[in-house]
JSON list of N, CA and C in Angstrom, two decimals:
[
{"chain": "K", "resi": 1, "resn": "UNK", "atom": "N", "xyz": [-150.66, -92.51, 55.69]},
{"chain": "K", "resi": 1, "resn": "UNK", "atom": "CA", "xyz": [-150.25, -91.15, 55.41]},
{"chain": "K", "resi": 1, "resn": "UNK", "atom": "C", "xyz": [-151.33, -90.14, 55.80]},
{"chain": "K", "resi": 2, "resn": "UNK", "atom": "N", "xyz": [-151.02, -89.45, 56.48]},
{"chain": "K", "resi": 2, "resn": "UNK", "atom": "CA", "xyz": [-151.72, -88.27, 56.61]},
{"chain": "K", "resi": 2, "resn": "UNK", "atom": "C", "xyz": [-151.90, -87.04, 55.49]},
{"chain": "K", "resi": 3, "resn": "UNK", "atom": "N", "xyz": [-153.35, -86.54, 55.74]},
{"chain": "K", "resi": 3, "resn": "UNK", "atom": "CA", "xyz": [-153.69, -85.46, 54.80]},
{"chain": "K", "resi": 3, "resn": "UNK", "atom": "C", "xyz": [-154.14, -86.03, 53.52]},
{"chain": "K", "resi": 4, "resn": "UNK", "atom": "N", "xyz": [-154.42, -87.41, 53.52]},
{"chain": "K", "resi": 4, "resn": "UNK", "atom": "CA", "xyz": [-154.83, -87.49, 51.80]},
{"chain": "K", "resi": 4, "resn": "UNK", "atom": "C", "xyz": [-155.93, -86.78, 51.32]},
{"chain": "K", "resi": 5, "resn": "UNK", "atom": "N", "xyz": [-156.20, -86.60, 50.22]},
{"chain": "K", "resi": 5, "resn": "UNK", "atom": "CA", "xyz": [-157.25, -85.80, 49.45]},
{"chain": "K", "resi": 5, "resn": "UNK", "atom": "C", "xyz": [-157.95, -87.21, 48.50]},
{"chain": "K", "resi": 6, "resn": "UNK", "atom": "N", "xyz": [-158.98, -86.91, 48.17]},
{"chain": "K", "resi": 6, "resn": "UNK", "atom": "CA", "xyz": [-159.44, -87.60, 47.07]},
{"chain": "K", "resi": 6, "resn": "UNK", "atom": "C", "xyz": [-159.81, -88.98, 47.29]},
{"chain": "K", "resi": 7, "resn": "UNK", "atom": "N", "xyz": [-159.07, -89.70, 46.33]},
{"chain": "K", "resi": 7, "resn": "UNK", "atom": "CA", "xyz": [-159.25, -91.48, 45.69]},
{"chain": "K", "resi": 7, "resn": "UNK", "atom": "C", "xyz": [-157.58, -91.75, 46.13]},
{"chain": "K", "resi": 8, "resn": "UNK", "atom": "N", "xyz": [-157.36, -92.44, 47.27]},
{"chain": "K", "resi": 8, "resn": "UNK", "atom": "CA", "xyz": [-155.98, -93.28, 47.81]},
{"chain": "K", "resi": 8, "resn": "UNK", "atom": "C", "xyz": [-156.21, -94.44, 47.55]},
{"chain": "K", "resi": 9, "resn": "UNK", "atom": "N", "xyz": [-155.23, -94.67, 46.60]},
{"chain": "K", "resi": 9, "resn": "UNK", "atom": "CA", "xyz": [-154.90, -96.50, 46.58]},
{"chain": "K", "resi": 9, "resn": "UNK", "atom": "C", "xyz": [-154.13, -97.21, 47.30]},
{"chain": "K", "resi": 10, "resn": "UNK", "atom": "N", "xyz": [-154.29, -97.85, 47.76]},
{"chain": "K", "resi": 10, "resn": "UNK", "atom": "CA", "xyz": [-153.32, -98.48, 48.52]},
{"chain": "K", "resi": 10, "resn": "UNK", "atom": "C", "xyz": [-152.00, -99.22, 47.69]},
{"chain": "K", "resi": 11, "resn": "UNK", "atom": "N", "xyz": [-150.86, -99.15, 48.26]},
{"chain": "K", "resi": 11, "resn": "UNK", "atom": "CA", "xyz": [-150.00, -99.72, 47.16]},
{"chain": "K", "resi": 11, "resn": "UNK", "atom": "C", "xyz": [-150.22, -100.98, 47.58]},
{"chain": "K", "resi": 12, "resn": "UNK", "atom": "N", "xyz": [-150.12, -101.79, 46.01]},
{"chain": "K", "resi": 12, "resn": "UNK", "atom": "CA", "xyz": [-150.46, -103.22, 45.84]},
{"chain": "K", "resi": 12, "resn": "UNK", "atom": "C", "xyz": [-148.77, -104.07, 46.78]},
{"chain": "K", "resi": 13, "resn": "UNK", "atom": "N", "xyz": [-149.12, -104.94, 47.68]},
{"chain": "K", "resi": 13, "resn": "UNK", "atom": "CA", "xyz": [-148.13, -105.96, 48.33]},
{"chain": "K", "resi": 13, "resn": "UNK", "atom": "C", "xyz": [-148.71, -105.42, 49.87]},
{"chain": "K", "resi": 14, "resn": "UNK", "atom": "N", "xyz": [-149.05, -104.56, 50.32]},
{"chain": "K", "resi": 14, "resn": "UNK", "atom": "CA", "xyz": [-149.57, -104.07, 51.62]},
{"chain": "K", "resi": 14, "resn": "UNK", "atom": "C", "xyz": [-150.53, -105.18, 51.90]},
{"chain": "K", "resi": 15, "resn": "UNK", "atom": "N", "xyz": [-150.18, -105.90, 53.05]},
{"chain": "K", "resi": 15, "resn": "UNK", "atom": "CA", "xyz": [-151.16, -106.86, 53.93]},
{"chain": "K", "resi": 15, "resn": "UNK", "atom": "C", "xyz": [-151.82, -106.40, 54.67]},
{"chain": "K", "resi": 16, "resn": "UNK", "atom": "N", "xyz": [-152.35, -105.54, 55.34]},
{"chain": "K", "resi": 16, "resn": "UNK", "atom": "CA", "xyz": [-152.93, -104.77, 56.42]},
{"chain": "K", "resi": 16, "resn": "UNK", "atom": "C", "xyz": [-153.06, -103.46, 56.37]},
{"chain": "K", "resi": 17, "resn": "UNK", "atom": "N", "xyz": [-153.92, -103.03, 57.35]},
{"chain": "K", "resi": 17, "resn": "UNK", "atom": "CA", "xyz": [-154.14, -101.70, 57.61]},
{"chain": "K", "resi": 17, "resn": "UNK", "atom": "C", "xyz": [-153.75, -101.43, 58.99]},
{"chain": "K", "resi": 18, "resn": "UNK", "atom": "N", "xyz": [-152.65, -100.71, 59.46]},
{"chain": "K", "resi": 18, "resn": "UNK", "atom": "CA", "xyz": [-152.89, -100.49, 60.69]},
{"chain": "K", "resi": 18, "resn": "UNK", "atom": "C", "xyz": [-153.41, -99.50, 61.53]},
{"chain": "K", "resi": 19, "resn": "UNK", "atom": "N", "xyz": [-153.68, -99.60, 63.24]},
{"chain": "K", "resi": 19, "resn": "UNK", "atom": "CA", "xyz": [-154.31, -98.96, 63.28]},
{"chain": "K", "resi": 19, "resn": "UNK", "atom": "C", "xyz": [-153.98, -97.19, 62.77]},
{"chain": "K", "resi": 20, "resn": "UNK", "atom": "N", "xyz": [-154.88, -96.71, 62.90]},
{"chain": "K", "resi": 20, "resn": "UNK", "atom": "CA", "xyz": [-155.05, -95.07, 63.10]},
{"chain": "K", "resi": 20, "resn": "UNK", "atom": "C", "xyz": [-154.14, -94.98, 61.78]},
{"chain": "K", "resi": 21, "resn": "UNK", "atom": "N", "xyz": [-153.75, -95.57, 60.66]},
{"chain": "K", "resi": 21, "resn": "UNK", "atom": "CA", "xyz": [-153.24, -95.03, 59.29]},
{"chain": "K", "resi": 21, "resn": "UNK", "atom": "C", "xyz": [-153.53, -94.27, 58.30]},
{"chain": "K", "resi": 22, "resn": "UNK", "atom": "N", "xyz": [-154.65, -94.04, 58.43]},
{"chain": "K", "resi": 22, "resn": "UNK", "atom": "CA", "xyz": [-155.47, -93.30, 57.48]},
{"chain": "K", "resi": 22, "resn": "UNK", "atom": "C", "xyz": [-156.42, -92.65, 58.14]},
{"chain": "K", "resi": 23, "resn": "UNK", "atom": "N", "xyz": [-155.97, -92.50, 59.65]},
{"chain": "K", "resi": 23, "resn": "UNK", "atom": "CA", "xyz": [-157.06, -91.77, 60.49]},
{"chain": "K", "resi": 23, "resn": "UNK", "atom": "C", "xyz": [-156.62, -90.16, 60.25]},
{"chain": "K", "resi": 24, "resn": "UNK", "atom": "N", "xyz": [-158.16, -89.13, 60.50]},
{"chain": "K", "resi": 24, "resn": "UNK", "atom": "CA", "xyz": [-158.27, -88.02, 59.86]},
{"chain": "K", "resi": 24, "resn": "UNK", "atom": "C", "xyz": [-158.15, -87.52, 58.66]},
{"chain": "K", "resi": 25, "resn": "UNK", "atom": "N", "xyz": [-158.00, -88.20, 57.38]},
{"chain": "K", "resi": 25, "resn": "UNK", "atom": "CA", "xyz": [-157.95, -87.95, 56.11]},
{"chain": "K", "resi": 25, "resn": "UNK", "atom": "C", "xyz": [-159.33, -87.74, 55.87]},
{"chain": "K", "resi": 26, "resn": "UNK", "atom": "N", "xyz": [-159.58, -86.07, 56.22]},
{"chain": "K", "resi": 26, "resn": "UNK", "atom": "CA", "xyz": [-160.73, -85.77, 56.44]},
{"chain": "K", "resi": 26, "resn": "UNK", "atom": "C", "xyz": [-161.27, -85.00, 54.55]},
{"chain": "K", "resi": 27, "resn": "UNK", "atom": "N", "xyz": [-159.93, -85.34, 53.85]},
{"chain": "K", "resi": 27, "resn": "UNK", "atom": "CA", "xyz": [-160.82, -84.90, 52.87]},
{"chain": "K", "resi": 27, "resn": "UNK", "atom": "C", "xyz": [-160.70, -86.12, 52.06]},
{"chain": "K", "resi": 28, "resn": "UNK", "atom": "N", "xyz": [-160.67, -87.86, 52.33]},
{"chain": "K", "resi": 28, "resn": "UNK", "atom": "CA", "xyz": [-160.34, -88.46, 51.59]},
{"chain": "K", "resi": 28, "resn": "UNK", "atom": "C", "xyz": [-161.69, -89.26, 51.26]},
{"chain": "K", "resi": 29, "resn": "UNK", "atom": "N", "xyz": [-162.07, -89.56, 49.55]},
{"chain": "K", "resi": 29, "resn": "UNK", "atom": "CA", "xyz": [-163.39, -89.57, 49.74]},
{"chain": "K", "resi": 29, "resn": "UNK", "atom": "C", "xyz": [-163.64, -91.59, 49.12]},
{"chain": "K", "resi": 30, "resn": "UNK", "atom": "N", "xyz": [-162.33, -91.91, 48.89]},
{"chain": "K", "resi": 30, "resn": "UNK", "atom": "CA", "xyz": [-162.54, -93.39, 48.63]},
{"chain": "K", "resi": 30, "resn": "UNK", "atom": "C", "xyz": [-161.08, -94.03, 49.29]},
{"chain": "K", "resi": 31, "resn": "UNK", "atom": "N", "xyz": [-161.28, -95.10, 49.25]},
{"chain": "K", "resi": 31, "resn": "UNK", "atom": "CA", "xyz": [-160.29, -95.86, 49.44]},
{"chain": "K", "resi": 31, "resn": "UNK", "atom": "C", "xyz": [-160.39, -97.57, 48.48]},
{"chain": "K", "resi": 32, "resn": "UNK", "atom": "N", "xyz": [-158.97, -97.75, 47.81]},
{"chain": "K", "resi": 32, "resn": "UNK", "atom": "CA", "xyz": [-158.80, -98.79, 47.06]},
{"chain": "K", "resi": 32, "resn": "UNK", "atom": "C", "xyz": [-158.19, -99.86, 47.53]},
{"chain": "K", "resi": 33, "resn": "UNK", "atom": "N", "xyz": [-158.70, -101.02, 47.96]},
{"chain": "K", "resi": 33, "resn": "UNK", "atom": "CA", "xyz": [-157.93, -101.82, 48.39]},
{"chain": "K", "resi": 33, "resn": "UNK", "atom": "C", "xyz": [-156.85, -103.04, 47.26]},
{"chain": "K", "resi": 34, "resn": "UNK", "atom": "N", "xyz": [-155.94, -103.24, 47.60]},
{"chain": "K", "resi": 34, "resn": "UNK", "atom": "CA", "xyz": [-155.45, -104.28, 46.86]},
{"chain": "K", "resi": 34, "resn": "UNK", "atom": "C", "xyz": [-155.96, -105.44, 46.79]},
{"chain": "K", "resi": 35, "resn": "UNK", "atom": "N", "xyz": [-155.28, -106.88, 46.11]},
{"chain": "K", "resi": 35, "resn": "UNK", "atom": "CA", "xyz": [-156.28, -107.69, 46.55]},
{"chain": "K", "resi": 35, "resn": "UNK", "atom": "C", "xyz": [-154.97, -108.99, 48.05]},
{"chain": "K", "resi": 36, "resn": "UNK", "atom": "N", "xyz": [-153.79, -108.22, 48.00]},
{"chain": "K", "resi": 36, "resn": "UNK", "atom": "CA", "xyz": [-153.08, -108.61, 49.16]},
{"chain": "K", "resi": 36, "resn": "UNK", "atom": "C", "xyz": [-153.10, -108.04, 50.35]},
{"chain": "K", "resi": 37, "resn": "UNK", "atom": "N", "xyz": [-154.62, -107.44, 50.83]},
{"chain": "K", "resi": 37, "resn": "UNK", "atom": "CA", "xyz": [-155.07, -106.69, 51.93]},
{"chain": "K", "resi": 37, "resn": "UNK", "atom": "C", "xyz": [-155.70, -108.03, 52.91]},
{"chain": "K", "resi": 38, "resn": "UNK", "atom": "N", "xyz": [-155.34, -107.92, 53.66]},
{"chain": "K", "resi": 38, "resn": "UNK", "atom": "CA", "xyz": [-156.64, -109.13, 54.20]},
{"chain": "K", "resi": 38, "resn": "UNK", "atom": "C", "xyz": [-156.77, -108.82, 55.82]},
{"chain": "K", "resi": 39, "resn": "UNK", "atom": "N", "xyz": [-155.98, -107.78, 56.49]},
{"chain": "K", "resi": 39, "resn": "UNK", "atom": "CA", "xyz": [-156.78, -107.46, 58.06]},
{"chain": "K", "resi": 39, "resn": "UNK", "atom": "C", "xyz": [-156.96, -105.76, 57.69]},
{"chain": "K", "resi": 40, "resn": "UNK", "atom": "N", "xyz": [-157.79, -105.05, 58.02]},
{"chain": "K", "resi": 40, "resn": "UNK", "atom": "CA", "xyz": [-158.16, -103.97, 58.58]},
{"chain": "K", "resi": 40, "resn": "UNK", "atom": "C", "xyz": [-158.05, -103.88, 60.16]},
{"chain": "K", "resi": 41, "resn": "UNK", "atom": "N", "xyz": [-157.28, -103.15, 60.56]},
{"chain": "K", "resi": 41, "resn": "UNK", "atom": "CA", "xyz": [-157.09, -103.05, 62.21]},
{"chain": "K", "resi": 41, "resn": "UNK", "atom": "C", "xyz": [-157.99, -101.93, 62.81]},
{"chain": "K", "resi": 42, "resn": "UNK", "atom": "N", "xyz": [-158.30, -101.88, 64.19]},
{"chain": "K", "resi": 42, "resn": "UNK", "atom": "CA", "xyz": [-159.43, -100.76, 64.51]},
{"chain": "K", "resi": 42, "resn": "UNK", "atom": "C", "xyz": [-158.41, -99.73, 64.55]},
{"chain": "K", "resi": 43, "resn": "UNK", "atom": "N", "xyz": [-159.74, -98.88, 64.25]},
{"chain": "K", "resi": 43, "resn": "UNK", "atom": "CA", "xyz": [-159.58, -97.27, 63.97]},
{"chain": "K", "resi": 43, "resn": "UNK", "atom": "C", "xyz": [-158.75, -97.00, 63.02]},
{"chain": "K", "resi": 44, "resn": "UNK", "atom": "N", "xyz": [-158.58, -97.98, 61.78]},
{"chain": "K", "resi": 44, "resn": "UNK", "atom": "CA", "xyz": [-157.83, -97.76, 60.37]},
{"chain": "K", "resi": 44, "resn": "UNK", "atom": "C", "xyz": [-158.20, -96.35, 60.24]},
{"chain": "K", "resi": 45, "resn": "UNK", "atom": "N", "xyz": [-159.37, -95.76, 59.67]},
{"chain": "K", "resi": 45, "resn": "UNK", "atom": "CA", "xyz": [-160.04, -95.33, 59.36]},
{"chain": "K", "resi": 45, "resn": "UNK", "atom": "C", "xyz": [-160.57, -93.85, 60.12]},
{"chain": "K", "resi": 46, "resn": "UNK", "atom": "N", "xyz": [-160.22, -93.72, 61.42]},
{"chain": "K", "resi": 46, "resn": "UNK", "atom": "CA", "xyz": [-161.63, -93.53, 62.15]},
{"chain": "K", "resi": 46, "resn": "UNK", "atom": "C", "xyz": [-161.29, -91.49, 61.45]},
{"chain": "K", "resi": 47, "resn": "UNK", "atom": "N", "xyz": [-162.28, -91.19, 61.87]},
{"chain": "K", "resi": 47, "resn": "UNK", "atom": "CA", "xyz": [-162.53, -89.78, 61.73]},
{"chain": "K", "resi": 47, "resn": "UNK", "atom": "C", "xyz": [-162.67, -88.97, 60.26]},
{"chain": "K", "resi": 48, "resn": "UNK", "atom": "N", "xyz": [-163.13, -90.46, 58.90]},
{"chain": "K", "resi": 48, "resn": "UNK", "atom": "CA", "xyz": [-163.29, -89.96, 58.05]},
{"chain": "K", "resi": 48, "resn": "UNK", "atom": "C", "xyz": [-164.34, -88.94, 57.45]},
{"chain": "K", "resi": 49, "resn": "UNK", "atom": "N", "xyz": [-165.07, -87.66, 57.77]},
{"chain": "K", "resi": 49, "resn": "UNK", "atom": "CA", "xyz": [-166.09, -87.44, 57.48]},
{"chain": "K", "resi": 49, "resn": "UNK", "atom": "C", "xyz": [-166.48, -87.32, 55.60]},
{"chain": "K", "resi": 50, "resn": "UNK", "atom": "N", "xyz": [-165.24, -87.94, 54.47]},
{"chain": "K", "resi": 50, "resn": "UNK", "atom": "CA", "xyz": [-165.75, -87.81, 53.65]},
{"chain": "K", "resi": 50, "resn": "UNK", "atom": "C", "xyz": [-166.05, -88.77, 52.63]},
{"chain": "K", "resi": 51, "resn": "UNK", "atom": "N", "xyz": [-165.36, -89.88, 53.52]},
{"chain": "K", "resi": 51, "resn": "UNK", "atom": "CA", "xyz": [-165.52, -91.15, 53.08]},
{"chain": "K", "resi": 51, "resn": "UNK", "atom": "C", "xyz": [-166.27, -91.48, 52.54]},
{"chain": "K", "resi": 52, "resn": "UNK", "atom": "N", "xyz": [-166.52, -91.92, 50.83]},
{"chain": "K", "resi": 52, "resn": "UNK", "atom": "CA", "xyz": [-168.10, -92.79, 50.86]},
{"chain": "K", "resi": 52, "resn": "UNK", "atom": "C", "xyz": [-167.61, -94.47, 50.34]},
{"chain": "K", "resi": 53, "resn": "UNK", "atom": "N", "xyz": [-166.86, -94.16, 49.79]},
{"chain": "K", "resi": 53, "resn": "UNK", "atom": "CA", "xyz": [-166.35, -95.89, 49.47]},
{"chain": "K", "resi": 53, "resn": "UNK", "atom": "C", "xyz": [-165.58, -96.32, 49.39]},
{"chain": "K", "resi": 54, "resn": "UNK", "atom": "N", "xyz": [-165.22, -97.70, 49.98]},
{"chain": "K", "resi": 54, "resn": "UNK", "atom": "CA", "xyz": [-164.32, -98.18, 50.21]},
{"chain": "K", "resi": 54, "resn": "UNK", "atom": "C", "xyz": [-164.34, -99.65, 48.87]},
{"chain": "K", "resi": 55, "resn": "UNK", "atom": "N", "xyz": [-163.40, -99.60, 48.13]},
{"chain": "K", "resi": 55, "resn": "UNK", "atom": "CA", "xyz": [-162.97, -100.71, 46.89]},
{"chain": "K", "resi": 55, "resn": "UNK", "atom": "C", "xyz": [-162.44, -101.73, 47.45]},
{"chain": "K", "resi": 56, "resn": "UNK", "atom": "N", "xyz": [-163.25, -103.33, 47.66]},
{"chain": "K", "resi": 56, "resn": "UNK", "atom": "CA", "xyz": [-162.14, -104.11, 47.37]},
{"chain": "K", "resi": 56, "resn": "UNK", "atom": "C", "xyz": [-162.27, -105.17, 46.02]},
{"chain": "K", "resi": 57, "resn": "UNK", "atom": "N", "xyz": [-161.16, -105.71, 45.78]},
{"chain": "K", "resi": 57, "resn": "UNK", "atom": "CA", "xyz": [-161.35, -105.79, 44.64]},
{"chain": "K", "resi": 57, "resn": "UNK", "atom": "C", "xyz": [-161.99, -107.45, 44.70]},
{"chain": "K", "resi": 58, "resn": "UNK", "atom": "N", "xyz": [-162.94, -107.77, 43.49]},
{"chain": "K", "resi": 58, "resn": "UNK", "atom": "CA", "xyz": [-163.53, -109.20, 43.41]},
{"chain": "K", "resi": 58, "resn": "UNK", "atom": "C", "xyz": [-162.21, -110.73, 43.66]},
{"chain": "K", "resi": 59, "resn": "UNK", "atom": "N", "xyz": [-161.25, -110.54, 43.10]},
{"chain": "K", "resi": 59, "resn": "UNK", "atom": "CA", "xyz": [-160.17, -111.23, 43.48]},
{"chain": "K", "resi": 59, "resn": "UNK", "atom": "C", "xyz": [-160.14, -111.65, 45.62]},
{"chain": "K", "resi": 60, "resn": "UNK", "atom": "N", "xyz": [-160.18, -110.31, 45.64]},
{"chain": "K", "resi": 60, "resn": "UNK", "atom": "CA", "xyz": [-160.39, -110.59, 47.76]},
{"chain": "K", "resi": 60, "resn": "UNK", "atom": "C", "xyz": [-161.32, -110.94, 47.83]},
{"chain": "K", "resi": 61, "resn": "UNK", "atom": "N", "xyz": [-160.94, -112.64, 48.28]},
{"chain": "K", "resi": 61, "resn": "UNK", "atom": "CA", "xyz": [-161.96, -113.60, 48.75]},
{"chain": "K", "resi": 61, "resn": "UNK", "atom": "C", "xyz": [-162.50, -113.07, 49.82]},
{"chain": "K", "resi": 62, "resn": "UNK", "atom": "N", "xyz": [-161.74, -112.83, 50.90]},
{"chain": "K", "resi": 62, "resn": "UNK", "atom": "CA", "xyz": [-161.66, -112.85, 52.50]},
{"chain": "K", "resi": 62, "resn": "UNK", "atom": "C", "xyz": [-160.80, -111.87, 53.07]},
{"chain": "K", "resi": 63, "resn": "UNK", "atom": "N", "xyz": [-161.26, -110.30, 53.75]},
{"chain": "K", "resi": 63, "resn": "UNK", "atom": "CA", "xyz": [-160.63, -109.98, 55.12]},
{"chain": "K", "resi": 63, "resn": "UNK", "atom": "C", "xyz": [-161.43, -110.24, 56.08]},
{"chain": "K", "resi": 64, "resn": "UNK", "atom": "N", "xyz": [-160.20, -110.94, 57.16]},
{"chain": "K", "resi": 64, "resn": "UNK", "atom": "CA", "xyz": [-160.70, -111.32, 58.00]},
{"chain": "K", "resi": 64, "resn": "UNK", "atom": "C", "xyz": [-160.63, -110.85, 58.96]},
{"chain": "K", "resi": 65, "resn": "UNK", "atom": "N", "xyz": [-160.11, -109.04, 58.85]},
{"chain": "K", "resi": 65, "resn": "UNK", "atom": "CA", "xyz": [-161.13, -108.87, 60.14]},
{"chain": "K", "resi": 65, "resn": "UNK", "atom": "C", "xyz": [-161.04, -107.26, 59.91]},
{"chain": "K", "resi": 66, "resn": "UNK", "atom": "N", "xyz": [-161.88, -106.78, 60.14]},
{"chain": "K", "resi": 66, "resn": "UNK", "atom": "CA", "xyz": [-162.08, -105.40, 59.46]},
{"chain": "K", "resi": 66, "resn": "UNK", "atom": "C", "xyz": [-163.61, -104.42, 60.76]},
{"chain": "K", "resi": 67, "resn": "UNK", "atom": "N", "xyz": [-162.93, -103.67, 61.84]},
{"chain": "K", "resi": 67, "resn": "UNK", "atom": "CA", "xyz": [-163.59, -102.79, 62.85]},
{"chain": "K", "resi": 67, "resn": "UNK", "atom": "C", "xyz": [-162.41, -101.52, 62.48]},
{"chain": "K", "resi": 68, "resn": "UNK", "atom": "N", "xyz": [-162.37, -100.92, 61.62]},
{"chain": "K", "resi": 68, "resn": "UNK", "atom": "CA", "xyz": [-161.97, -99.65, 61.39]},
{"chain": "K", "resi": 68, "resn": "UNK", "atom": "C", "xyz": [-162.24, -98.24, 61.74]},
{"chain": "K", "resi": 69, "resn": "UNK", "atom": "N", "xyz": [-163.17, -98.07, 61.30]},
{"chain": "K", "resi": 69, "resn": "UNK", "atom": "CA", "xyz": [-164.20, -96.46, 61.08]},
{"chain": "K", "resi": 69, "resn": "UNK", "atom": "C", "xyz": [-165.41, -96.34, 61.84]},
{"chain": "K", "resi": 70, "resn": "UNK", "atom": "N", "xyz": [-165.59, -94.82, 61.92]},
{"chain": "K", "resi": 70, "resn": "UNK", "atom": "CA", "xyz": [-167.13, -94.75, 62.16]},
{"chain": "K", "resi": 70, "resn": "UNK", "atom": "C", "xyz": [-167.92, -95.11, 61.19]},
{"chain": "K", "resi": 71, "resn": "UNK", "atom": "N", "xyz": [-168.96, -95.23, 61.71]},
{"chain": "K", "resi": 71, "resn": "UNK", "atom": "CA", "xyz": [-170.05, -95.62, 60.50]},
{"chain": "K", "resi": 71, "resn": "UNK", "atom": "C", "xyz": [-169.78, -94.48, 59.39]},
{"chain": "K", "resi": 72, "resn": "UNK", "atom": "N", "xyz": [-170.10, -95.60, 57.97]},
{"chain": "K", "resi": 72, "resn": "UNK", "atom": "CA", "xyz": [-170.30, -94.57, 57.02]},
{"chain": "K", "resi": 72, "resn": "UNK", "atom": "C", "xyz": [-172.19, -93.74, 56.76]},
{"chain": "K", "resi": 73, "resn": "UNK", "atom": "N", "xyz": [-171.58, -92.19, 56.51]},
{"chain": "K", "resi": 73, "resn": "UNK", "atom": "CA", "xyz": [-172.93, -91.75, 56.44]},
{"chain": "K", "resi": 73, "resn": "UNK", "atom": "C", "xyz": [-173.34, -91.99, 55.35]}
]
């Protein structure tokens, strides 16, 4: 979704991120992962400048494969 603000959770049953899904959510400052997440696709992410953390939860053993974002500052 575009335009998020804040703390986005991801709704719980979502397997993936695809790409460019959460790209420009330039005011979004966390992201929550479920624990039925397990690929991040590139450029999930990209163009977050307010990003500081990303949640996953201790339950997620393993994503296995996660090139999303620019670096976080």
């Amino acid at each position: 979704p575009k335009g998020l603000k804040g703390v986005y959770e991801v709704p719980k049953g979502i397997v993936y991120l695809k790409s460019n899904s959460l790209e420009n959510c330039q005011d979004l400052t966390e992201v929550i992962l479920p624990s039925t997440v397990t690929k991040i696709y590139e450029a999930a992410m990209m163009g977050q400048s307010s990003l500081t953390r990303i949640t996953i939860p201790a339950s997620r053993a393993l994503i296995t494969s996660i090139t999303a974002m620019d670096p976080i500052r």
